[in-house]
């Protein structure tokens, strides 16, 4: 499919996202979920050309220069339109941030920038070059799944990163590794198979199978200074990561809003009334989550953030199942969006899940069961 021409400068970021959602993402969402077809590189490039991978980047650096709320709303639109495409481009955020000189919310004293930031900052900021991630293993307990050993002015990496999304769709991959002194090394290397970096077959995922998510085998990958985004102190990074993952995600509320819209439009007895009831609760929870995200320092009110993430995840699953029930047997066709949205709702329970997040989710699901 040929990518559409990006919107004019007068078209706002959310308007651009909505237009591309209707013209490009929603018509292709079923194929993007299908591992036999998958996310189209032309689609991720179209989002980049429209500035939607650089919403908060200053206009002088190739972005749209928008604020945090606009960024949330753009994410909601994209994730609600095509979860697979959203998930691929969402990986770009972290390497883009690190290339710009640090970790948002982390004291700069705990981060040492490498040479890769200056080298790739402009291209990552504008998303002319796109990057993926292999960092989920940092949350695993025990010895590092990927370790970095110093070698001269550079490093060698060894291990296995179980989750890397967008392999074959992105230009670079950011690989995190445990380094001596309880630090984490963040590297940026070309996203292609070499003798010491190999991507496996796409994982047989139950949802978003077209995201080209693979495991990476890393066997002595040499990374010079020009491939280092930075070194971060482990304890401080883990504390910040725990605070960030406590927040409900805009992708979850985006899917929830899309499901509730479909439920309200369904011509079945009781569907519109149920959509109105669930929407009232969804709006209240979303408003609370946004107030915490935009107005409260990120390390404060963690229990409330966790509870909201649990409640919104449980509500998204409940709404998706309600839509399946209302749609009846037709919802089970592979061509129907209802069954795909139900699978996507389950994905949002496990994305960036930590032990505290899991506890909040189980508590929320338990409360739903007792109602």
mmCIF file of C-alpha atoms in Angstrom:
data_model
loop_
_atom_site.group_PDB
_atom_site.id
_atom_site.type_symbol
_atom_site.label_atom_id
_atom_site.label_comp_id
_atom_site.label_asym_id
_atom_site.label_seq_id
_atom_site.Cartn_x
_atom_site.Cartn_y
_atom_site.Cartn_z
ATOM 1 C CA UNK A 1 0.000 0.000 0.000
ATOM 2 C CA UNK A 2 1.263 3.468 -0.875
ATOM 3 C CA UNK A 3 1.588 5.733 2.151
ATOM 4 C CA UNK A 4 -0.613 8.835 2.082
ATOM 5 C CA UNK A 5 0.852 12.294 1.840
ATOM 6 C CA UNK A 6 1.474 13.680 5.354
ATOM 7 C CA UNK A 7 -0.886 16.384 6.597
ATOM 8 C CA UNK A 8 -0.200 20.069 6.318
ATOM 9 C CA UNK A 9 1.574 22.010 9.038
ATOM 10 C CA UNK A 10 -1.779 23.573 9.951
ATOM 11 C CA UNK A 11 -3.218 20.162 10.812
ATOM 12 C CA UNK A 12 -2.748 19.476 14.531
ATOM 13 C CA UNK A 13 -1.033 16.306 15.806
ATOM 14 C CA UNK A 14 -4.254 14.674 17.011
ATOM 15 C CA UNK A 15 -5.980 15.521 13.720
ATOM 16 C CA UNK A 16 -3.081 13.983 11.810
ATOM 17 C CA UNK A 17 -3.300 10.864 13.936
ATOM 18 C CA UNK A 18 -7.056 10.561 13.416
ATOM 19 C CA UNK A 19 -6.741 10.996 9.663
ATOM 20 C CA UNK A 20 -4.032 8.378 9.342
ATOM 21 C CA UNK A 21 -5.973 6.078 11.665
ATOM 22 C CA UNK A 22 -8.963 6.174 9.310
ATOM 23 C CA UNK A 23 -7.083 6.204 6.009
ATOM 24 C CA UNK A 24 -4.189 3.884 6.790
ATOM 25 C CA UNK A 25 -4.176 2.034 10.108
ATOM 26 C CA UNK A 26 -7.709 0.769 10.690
ATOM 27 C CA UNK A 27 -8.125 -0.705 7.188
ATOM 28 C CA UNK A 28 -4.863 -2.635 7.654
ATOM 29 C CA UNK A 29 -5.223 -3.592 11.343
ATOM 30 C CA UNK A 30 -6.283 -7.200 10.730
ATOM 31 C CA UNK A 31 -3.365 -7.779 8.359
ATOM 32 C CA UNK A 32 -0.935 -6.119 10.774
ATOM 33 C CA UNK A 33 -2.064 -8.537 13.485
ATOM 34 C CA UNK A 34 -1.525 -11.505 11.132
ATOM 35 C CA UNK A 35 2.026 -12.936 11.260
ATOM 36 C CA UNK A 36 1.727 -14.006 7.620
ATOM 37 C CA UNK A 37 1.367 -10.352 6.564
ATOM 38 C CA UNK A 38 2.309 -8.032 9.403
ATOM 39 C CA UNK A 39 3.024 -4.374 9.965
ATOM 40 C CA UNK A 40 3.995 -2.491 6.829
ATOM 41 C CA UNK A 41 7.233 -0.535 6.868
ATOM 42 C CA UNK A 42 5.540 2.042 4.648
ATOM 43 C CA UNK A 43 2.978 2.638 7.401
ATOM 44 C CA UNK A 44 5.543 3.252 10.132
ATOM 45 C CA UNK A 45 7.339 5.627 7.764
ATOM 46 C CA UNK A 46 4.092 7.468 7.041
ATOM 47 C CA UNK A 47 3.562 8.031 10.769
ATOM 48 C CA UNK A 48 7.121 9.316 11.044
ATOM 49 C CA UNK A 49 6.669 11.637 8.062
ATOM 50 C CA UNK A 50 3.578 13.080 9.748
ATOM 51 C CA UNK A 51 5.634 13.793 12.878
ATOM 52 C CA UNK A 52 3.718 11.299 15.013
ATOM 53 C CA UNK A 53 6.896 9.625 16.295
ATOM 54 C CA UNK A 54 8.203 13.038 17.349
ATOM 55 C CA UNK A 55 5.186 14.702 18.925
ATOM 56 C CA UNK A 56 7.094 16.328 21.797
ATOM 57 C CA UNK A 57 10.319 17.002 19.910
ATOM 58 C CA UNK A 58 10.859 20.733 19.198
ATOM 59 C CA UNK A 59 9.867 21.859 15.719
ATOM 60 C CA UNK A 60 13.427 23.084 15.089
ATOM 61 C CA UNK A 61 14.589 19.475 15.435
ATOM 62 C CA UNK A 62 12.012 17.901 13.159
ATOM 63 C CA UNK A 63 9.224 17.321 15.668
ATOM 64 C CA UNK A 64 5.803 18.825 16.292
ATOM 65 C CA UNK A 65 6.687 20.650 19.515
ATOM 66 C CA UNK A 66 3.499 19.564 21.286
ATOM 67 C CA UNK A 67 2.841 19.011 24.975
ATOM 68 C CA UNK A 68 2.336 15.928 27.113
ATOM 69 C CA UNK A 69 -1.464 15.817 26.831
ATOM 70 C CA UNK A 70 -1.300 15.947 23.044
ATOM 71 C CA UNK A 71 1.223 13.117 23.130
ATOM 72 C CA UNK A 72 -1.190 11.036 25.209
ATOM 73 C CA UNK A 73 -4.059 11.713 22.826
ATOM 74 C CA UNK A 74 -1.992 10.804 19.752
ATOM 75 C CA UNK A 75 -0.971 7.533 21.396
ATOM 76 C CA UNK A 76 -4.595 6.746 22.233
ATOM 77 C CA UNK A 77 -5.643 7.262 18.622
ATOM 78 C CA UNK A 78 -2.839 5.146 17.146
ATOM 79 C CA UNK A 79 -3.185 2.301 19.655
ATOM 80 C CA UNK A 80 -6.937 2.201 19.185
ATOM 81 C CA UNK A 81 -6.606 2.113 15.401
ATOM 82 C CA UNK A 82 -3.916 -0.560 14.983
ATOM 83 C CA UNK A 83 -2.210 -1.972 18.049
ATOM 84 C CA UNK A 84 0.461 -3.794 16.070
ATOM 85 C CA UNK A 85 1.648 -0.697 14.210
ATOM 86 C CA UNK A 86 1.471 1.389 17.387
ATOM 87 C CA UNK A 87 3.565 -1.163 19.277
ATOM 88 C CA UNK A 88 6.302 -1.148 16.653
ATOM 89 C CA UNK A 89 6.622 2.643 16.555
ATOM 90 C CA UNK A 90 6.296 2.924 20.340
ATOM 91 C CA UNK A 91 9.683 1.212 20.670
ATOM 92 C CA UNK A 92 11.293 4.298 19.142
ATOM 93 C CA UNK A 93 10.561 6.504 22.154
ATOM 94 C CA UNK A 94 13.281 5.253 24.483
ATOM 95 C CA UNK A 95 16.288 5.381 22.124
ATOM 96 C CA UNK A 96 15.034 8.741 20.890
ATOM 97 C CA UNK A 97 15.012 9.988 24.490
ATOM 98 C CA UNK A 98 18.465 8.617 25.317
ATOM 99 C CA UNK A 99 19.966 10.058 22.139
ATOM 100 C CA UNK A 100 18.783 13.446 23.353
ATOM 101 C CA UNK A 101 21.031 13.176 26.385
ATOM 102 C CA UNK A 102 19.451 11.389 29.289
ATOM 103 C CA UNK A 103 16.626 9.509 30.942
ATOM 104 C CA UNK A 104 13.553 11.611 31.662
ATOM 105 C CA UNK A 105 12.993 11.784 35.397
ATOM 106 C CA UNK A 106 16.479 10.570 36.329
ATOM 107 C CA UNK A 107 19.046 12.765 38.068
ATOM 108 C CA UNK A 108 21.694 13.475 35.381
ATOM 109 C CA UNK A 109 24.364 12.517 37.916
ATOM 110 C CA UNK A 110 23.313 8.882 37.423
ATOM 111 C CA UNK A 111 23.619 8.892 33.616
ATOM 112 C CA UNK A 112 26.773 9.123 31.505
ATOM 113 C CA UNK A 113 26.057 9.856 27.856
ATOM 114 C CA UNK A 114 27.920 8.003 25.118
ATOM 115 C CA UNK A 115 28.908 9.027 21.612
ATOM 116 C CA UNK A 116 25.898 7.440 19.872
ATOM 117 C CA UNK A 117 23.594 10.198 21.072
ATOM 118 C CA UNK A 118 25.361 12.983 19.230
ATOM 119 C CA UNK A 119 25.743 10.771 16.159
ATOM 120 C CA UNK A 120 22.079 9.766 15.896
ATOM 121 C CA UNK A 121 20.207 12.515 17.745
ATOM 122 C CA UNK A 122 18.990 14.391 14.677
ATOM 123 C CA UNK A 123 17.814 11.323 12.746
ATOM 124 C CA UNK A 124 16.104 9.768 15.781
ATOM 125 C CA UNK A 125 14.508 13.048 16.826
ATOM 126 C CA UNK A 126 12.855 13.464 13.434
ATOM 127 C CA UNK A 127 12.343 9.681 13.108
ATOM 128 C CA UNK A 128 14.061 9.732 9.715
ATOM 129 C CA UNK A 129 15.770 6.723 11.279
ATOM 130 C CA UNK A 130 13.704 4.428 13.505
ATOM 131 C CA UNK A 131 14.865 2.264 16.375
ATOM 132 C CA UNK A 132 13.617 -0.769 18.252
ATOM 133 C CA UNK A 133 14.294 -2.058 21.749
ATOM 134 C CA UNK A 134 15.735 -5.067 23.521
ATOM 135 C CA UNK A 135 15.547 -4.018 27.170
ATOM 136 C CA UNK A 136 12.648 -5.935 28.774
ATOM 137 C CA UNK A 137 15.117 -8.403 30.276
ATOM 138 C CA UNK A 138 16.305 -5.707 32.692
ATOM 139 C CA UNK A 139 13.203 -6.419 34.782
ATOM 140 C CA UNK A 140 14.030 -10.109 35.180
ATOM 141 C CA UNK A 141 15.376 -11.185 38.576
ATOM 142 C CA UNK A 142 18.725 -12.939 38.855
ATOM 143 C CA UNK A 143 21.896 -12.549 36.788
ATOM 144 C CA UNK A 144 21.694 -10.259 33.733
ATOM 145 C CA UNK A 145 20.247 -11.971 30.673
ATOM 146 C CA UNK A 146 22.585 -9.796 28.599
ATOM 147 C CA UNK A 147 25.924 -8.717 30.044
ATOM 148 C CA UNK A 148 28.465 -6.166 28.894
ATOM 149 C CA UNK A 149 32.187 -6.738 29.374
ATOM 150 C CA UNK A 150 34.621 -3.821 28.962
ATOM 151 C CA UNK A 151 37.080 -4.164 26.091
ATOM 152 C CA UNK A 152 39.478 -1.301 25.492
ATOM 153 C CA UNK A 153 37.460 1.842 24.825
ATOM 154 C CA UNK A 154 34.371 -0.232 24.049
ATOM 155 C CA UNK A 155 32.412 -3.291 25.139
ATOM 156 C CA UNK A 156 31.454 -6.820 24.175
ATOM 157 C CA UNK A 157 27.925 -8.062 24.746
ATOM 158 C CA UNK A 158 26.856 -11.619 25.510
ATOM 159 C CA UNK A 159 23.505 -13.229 26.226
ATOM 160 C CA UNK A 160 19.953 -13.467 24.975
ATOM 161 C CA UNK A 161 17.303 -10.762 24.803
ATOM 162 C CA UNK A 162 13.957 -12.546 24.652
ATOM 163 C CA UNK A 163 11.908 -9.625 23.333
ATOM 164 C CA UNK A 164 12.786 -7.356 20.424
ATOM 165 C CA UNK A 165 9.890 -5.881 18.440
ATOM 166 C CA UNK A 166 10.157 -4.572 14.891
ATOM 167 C CA UNK A 167 13.103 -6.675 13.697
ATOM 168 C CA UNK A 168 13.332 -6.029 9.971
ATOM 169 C CA UNK A 169 11.194 -2.897 10.240
ATOM 170 C CA UNK A 170 13.582 -0.591 12.124
ATOM 171 C CA UNK A 171 17.038 0.748 11.305
ATOM 172 C CA UNK A 172 18.632 0.345 14.744
ATOM 173 C CA UNK A 173 18.084 -1.644 17.891
ATOM 174 C CA UNK A 174 18.836 -0.398 21.380
ATOM 175 C CA UNK A 175 20.214 -3.285 23.442
ATOM 176 C CA UNK A 176 20.554 -2.968 27.210
ATOM 177 C CA UNK A 177 23.105 -5.006 29.131
ATOM 178 C CA UNK A 178 24.194 -5.377 32.712
ATOM 179 C CA UNK A 179 27.619 -3.778 33.233
ATOM 180 C CA UNK A 180 30.114 -4.015 36.110
ATOM 181 C CA UNK A 181 29.349 -1.924 39.172
ATOM 182 C CA UNK A 182 25.555 -2.518 39.028
ATOM 183 C CA UNK A 183 25.134 -0.321 35.987
ATOM 184 C CA UNK A 184 23.238 -0.715 32.742
ATOM 185 C CA UNK A 185 24.815 -0.102 29.354
ATOM 186 C CA UNK A 186 22.517 1.124 26.580
ATOM 187 C CA UNK A 187 23.847 0.542 23.084
ATOM 188 C CA UNK A 188 22.546 1.425 19.621
ATOM 189 C CA UNK A 189 23.527 -0.975 16.842
ATOM 190 C CA UNK A 190 22.280 -1.744 13.322
ATOM 191 C CA UNK A 191 19.160 -3.927 13.379
ATOM 192 C CA UNK A 192 20.417 -6.695 11.160
ATOM 193 C CA UNK A 193 21.786 -10.202 11.492
ATOM 194 C CA UNK A 194 25.547 -10.548 11.861
ATOM 195 C CA UNK A 195 27.839 -13.278 13.098
ATOM 196 C CA UNK A 196 27.484 -12.031 16.675
ATOM 197 C CA UNK A 197 23.892 -10.679 16.631
ATOM 198 C CA UNK A 198 21.116 -12.913 15.354
ATOM 199 C CA UNK A 199 17.378 -12.451 15.392
ATOM 200 C CA UNK A 200 15.333 -15.621 15.708
ATOM 201 C CA UNK A 201 12.075 -16.495 13.993
ATOM 202 C CA UNK A 202 9.119 -14.259 14.885
ATOM 203 C CA UNK A 203 7.615 -15.400 18.168
ATOM 204 C CA UNK A 204 4.216 -17.179 17.858
ATOM 205 C CA UNK A 205 2.278 -14.479 19.681
ATOM 206 C CA UNK A 206 -1.441 -14.766 20.390
ATOM 207 C CA UNK A 207 -1.911 -11.108 19.494
ATOM 208 C CA UNK A 208 -0.040 -8.615 17.303
ATOM 209 C CA UNK A 209 1.748 -11.450 15.591
ATOM 210 C CA UNK A 210 2.773 -9.155 12.752
ATOM 211 C CA UNK A 211 5.049 -6.983 14.914
ATOM 212 C CA UNK A 212 8.101 -9.094 13.997
ATOM 213 C CA UNK A 213 8.954 -9.688 17.634
ATOM 214 C CA UNK A 214 11.994 -11.944 17.952
ATOM 215 C CA UNK A 215 14.564 -13.083 20.474
ATOM 216 C CA UNK A 216 18.110 -11.824 19.919
ATOM 217 C CA UNK A 217 21.118 -14.084 20.398
ATOM 218 C CA UNK A 218 24.157 -11.983 21.263
ATOM 219 C CA UNK A 219 27.552 -13.677 21.152
ATOM 220 C CA UNK A 220 30.462 -11.308 21.648
ATOM 221 C CA UNK A 221 28.901 -8.322 19.905
ATOM 222 C CA UNK A 222 31.595 -5.631 19.736
ATOM 223 C CA UNK A 223 30.328 -2.124 20.519
ATOM 224 C CA UNK A 224 32.700 0.799 20.187
ATOM 225 C CA UNK A 225 32.226 4.221 21.809
ATOM 226 C CA UNK A 226 30.199 5.365 18.793
ATOM 227 C CA UNK A 227 27.613 2.675 19.572
ATOM 228 C CA UNK A 228 27.031 3.634 23.222
ATOM 229 C CA UNK A 229 23.988 5.720 24.109
ATOM 230 C CA UNK A 230 24.899 5.787 27.774
ATOM 231 C CA UNK A 231 25.602 4.154 31.110
ATOM 232 C CA UNK A 232 23.110 4.429 33.959
ATOM 233 C CA UNK A 233 23.370 3.518 37.639
ATOM 234 C CA UNK A 234 21.252 0.440 38.250
ATOM 235 C CA UNK A 235 19.537 1.221 41.597
ATOM 236 C CA UNK A 236 18.358 4.644 40.475
ATOM 237 C CA UNK A 237 17.178 3.347 37.096
ATOM 238 C CA UNK A 238 15.211 0.504 38.701
ATOM 239 C CA UNK A 239 13.533 2.896 41.119
ATOM 240 C CA UNK A 240 12.504 5.194 38.265
ATOM 241 C CA UNK A 241 11.313 2.272 36.139
ATOM 242 C CA UNK A 242 9.092 1.044 38.982
ATOM 243 C CA UNK A 243 7.543 4.509 39.246
ATOM 244 C CA UNK A 244 6.976 4.838 35.507
ATOM 245 C CA UNK A 245 5.411 1.408 35.045
ATOM 246 C CA UNK A 246 2.923 2.151 37.825
ATOM 247 C CA UNK A 247 1.106 4.564 35.506
ATOM 248 C CA UNK A 248 -1.806 3.475 33.322
ATOM 249 C CA UNK A 249 -0.783 3.635 29.681
ATOM 250 C CA UNK A 250 -2.323 5.800 26.986
ATOM 251 C CA UNK A 251 -2.394 2.755 24.724
ATOM 252 C CA UNK A 252 -4.751 0.989 27.137
ATOM 253 C CA UNK A 253 -7.144 3.929 27.312
ATOM 254 C CA UNK A 254 -6.928 4.259 23.540
ATOM 255 C CA UNK A 255 -8.073 0.676 23.054
ATOM 256 C CA UNK A 256 -10.761 1.099 25.717
ATOM 257 C CA UNK A 257 -12.155 4.179 24.008
ATOM 258 C CA UNK A 258 -12.208 2.405 20.628
ATOM 259 C CA UNK A 259 -14.034 -0.609 22.087
ATOM 260 C CA UNK A 260 -16.616 1.546 23.845
ATOM 261 C CA UNK A 261 -17.271 3.482 20.657
ATOM 262 C CA UNK A 262 -17.904 0.244 18.784
ATOM 263 C CA UNK A 263 -20.195 -0.999 21.565
ATOM 264 C CA UNK A 264 -22.215 2.242 21.504
ATOM 265 C CA UNK A 265 -22.675 1.953 17.727
ATOM 266 C CA UNK A 266 -23.733 -1.709 17.775
ATOM 267 C CA UNK A 267 -27.418 -2.244 16.990
ATOM 268 C CA UNK A 268 -28.083 -4.838 19.667
ATOM 269 C CA UNK A 269 -30.443 -4.606 22.665
ATOM 270 C CA UNK A 270 -28.670 -3.217 25.701
ATOM 271 C CA UNK A 271 -25.396 -2.422 23.893
ATOM 272 C CA UNK A 272 -25.788 1.345 23.843
ATOM 273 C CA UNK A 273 -26.880 1.477 27.479
ATOM 274 C CA UNK A 274 -23.955 -0.664 28.615
ATOM 275 C CA UNK A 275 -21.538 1.444 26.564
ATOM 276 C CA UNK A 276 -22.816 4.578 28.290
ATOM 277 C CA UNK A 277 -22.386 3.034 31.735
ATOM 278 C CA UNK A 278 -18.888 1.735 31.034
ATOM 279 C CA UNK A 279 -17.913 5.015 29.344
ATOM 280 C CA UNK A 280 -18.845 7.007 32.428
ATOM 281 C CA UNK A 281 -16.503 4.905 34.539
ATOM 282 C CA UNK A 282 -13.792 4.972 31.877
ATOM 283 C CA UNK A 283 -13.884 8.762 31.661
ATOM 284 C CA UNK A 284 -13.567 9.113 35.416
ATOM 285 C CA UNK A 285 -10.616 6.707 35.634
ATOM 286 C CA UNK A 286 -8.901 8.319 32.645
ATOM 287 C CA UNK A 287 -9.272 11.784 34.167
ATOM 288 C CA UNK A 288 -7.727 10.574 37.424
ATOM 289 C CA UNK A 289 -4.850 8.923 35.564
ATOM 290 C CA UNK A 290 -4.156 12.040 33.487
ATOM 291 C CA UNK A 291 -4.170 14.260 36.569
ATOM 292 C CA UNK A 292 -1.545 12.043 38.198
ATOM 293 C CA UNK A 293 0.556 11.845 35.035
ATOM 294 C CA UNK A 294 0.484 15.540 34.173
ATOM 295 C CA UNK A 295 0.223 17.277 37.532
ATOM 296 C CA UNK A 296 1.879 15.088 40.189
ATOM 297 C CA UNK A 297 5.632 14.358 40.448
ATOM 298 C CA UNK A 298 6.271 10.859 39.019
ATOM 299 C CA UNK A 299 7.489 9.286 42.264
ATOM 300 C CA UNK A 300 4.472 10.375 44.287
ATOM 301 C CA UNK A 301 1.176 8.536 44.888
ATOM 302 C CA UNK A 302 2.450 5.262 43.485
ATOM 303 C CA UNK A 303 -0.278 3.124 45.154
ATOM 304 C CA UNK A 304 -2.969 5.254 43.493
ATOM 305 C CA UNK A 305 -1.268 4.999 40.110
ATOM 306 C CA UNK A 306 -1.020 1.219 40.444
ATOM 307 C CA UNK A 307 -4.664 0.922 41.449
ATOM 308 C CA UNK A 308 -5.725 3.002 38.444
ATOM 309 C CA UNK A 309 -3.613 0.916 36.079
ATOM 310 C CA UNK A 310 -5.221 -2.220 37.484
ATOM 311 C CA UNK A 311 -8.746 -0.786 37.225
ATOM 312 C CA UNK A 312 -8.286 0.456 33.651
ATOM 313 C CA UNK A 313 -6.809 -2.863 32.545
ATOM 314 C CA UNK A 314 -9.674 -4.803 34.087
ATOM 315 C CA UNK A 315 -12.235 -2.405 32.591
ATOM 316 C CA UNK A 316 -10.682 -2.794 29.128
ATOM 317 C CA UNK A 317 -10.939 -6.588 29.348
ATOM 318 C CA UNK A 318 -14.513 -6.311 30.607
ATOM 319 C CA UNK A 319 -15.527 -3.921 27.827
ATOM 320 C CA UNK A 320 -13.905 -6.117 25.169
ATOM 321 C CA UNK A 321 -15.749 -9.172 26.431
ATOM 322 C CA UNK A 322 -18.999 -7.210 26.558
ATOM 323 C CA UNK A 323 -18.517 -6.258 22.916
ATOM 324 C CA UNK A 324 -17.894 -9.888 21.966
ATOM 325 C CA UNK A 325 -21.056 -10.952 23.805
ATOM 326 C CA UNK A 326 -23.123 -8.222 22.167
ATOM 327 C CA UNK A 327 -21.766 -8.985 18.690
ATOM 328 C CA UNK A 328 -22.415 -12.740 19.214
ATOM 329 C CA UNK A 329 -20.987 -15.434 16.933
ATOM 330 C CA UNK A 330 -19.761 -12.993 14.326
ATOM 331 C CA UNK A 331 -17.212 -11.721 16.824
ATOM 332 C CA UNK A 332 -15.352 -15.013 16.482
ATOM 333 C CA UNK A 333 -14.578 -14.561 12.807
ATOM 334 C CA UNK A 334 -10.908 -13.833 12.195
ATOM 335 C CA UNK A 335 -11.998 -10.886 10.065
ATOM 336 C CA UNK A 336 -13.884 -9.273 12.958
ATOM 337 C CA UNK A 337 -12.241 -6.565 15.045
ATOM 338 C CA UNK A 338 -14.040 -7.738 18.204
ATOM 339 C CA UNK A 339 -11.946 -10.865 18.728
ATOM 340 C CA UNK A 340 -8.768 -8.928 17.949
ATOM 341 C CA UNK A 341 -9.638 -6.220 20.472
ATOM 342 C CA UNK A 342 -10.304 -8.874 23.112
ATOM 343 C CA UNK A 343 -6.831 -10.303 22.498
ATOM 344 C CA UNK A 344 -5.308 -6.826 22.561
ATOM 345 C CA UNK A 345 -6.991 -6.157 25.914
ATOM 346 C CA UNK A 346 -5.143 -9.164 27.321
ATOM 347 C CA UNK A 347 -1.883 -7.841 25.931
ATOM 348 C CA UNK A 348 -2.302 -4.615 27.890
ATOM 349 C CA UNK A 349 -2.345 -6.665 31.084
ATOM 350 C CA UNK A 350 1.160 -7.976 30.484
ATOM 351 C CA UNK A 351 2.958 -5.127 28.721
ATOM 352 C CA UNK A 352 5.608 -3.624 31.046
ATOM 353 C CA UNK A 353 4.149 -5.682 33.871
ATOM 354 C CA UNK A 354 6.026 -5.733 37.165
ATOM 355 C CA UNK A 355 5.161 -7.547 40.393
ATOM 356 C CA UNK A 356 3.388 -4.485 41.877
ATOM 357 C CA UNK A 357 1.471 -3.960 38.622
ATOM 358 C CA UNK A 358 0.444 -7.613 38.566
ATOM 359 C CA UNK A 359 -0.808 -7.403 42.155
ATOM 360 C CA UNK A 360 -2.894 -4.324 41.297
ATOM 361 C CA UNK A 361 -4.330 -6.045 38.234
ATOM 362 C CA UNK A 362 -5.301 -9.172 40.151
ATOM 363 C CA UNK A 363 -6.907 -7.047 42.848
ATOM 364 C CA UNK A 364 -8.934 -5.166 40.230
ATOM 365 C CA UNK A 365 -9.967 -8.344 38.410
ATOM 366 C CA UNK A 366 -10.946 -9.862 41.749
ATOM 367 C CA UNK A 367 -13.157 -6.886 42.539
ATOM 368 C CA UNK A 368 -14.872 -7.273 39.156
ATOM 369 C CA UNK A 369 -15.530 -10.938 39.928
ATOM 370 C CA UNK A 370 -17.170 -10.077 43.253
ATOM 371 C CA UNK A 371 -19.545 -7.474 41.811
#
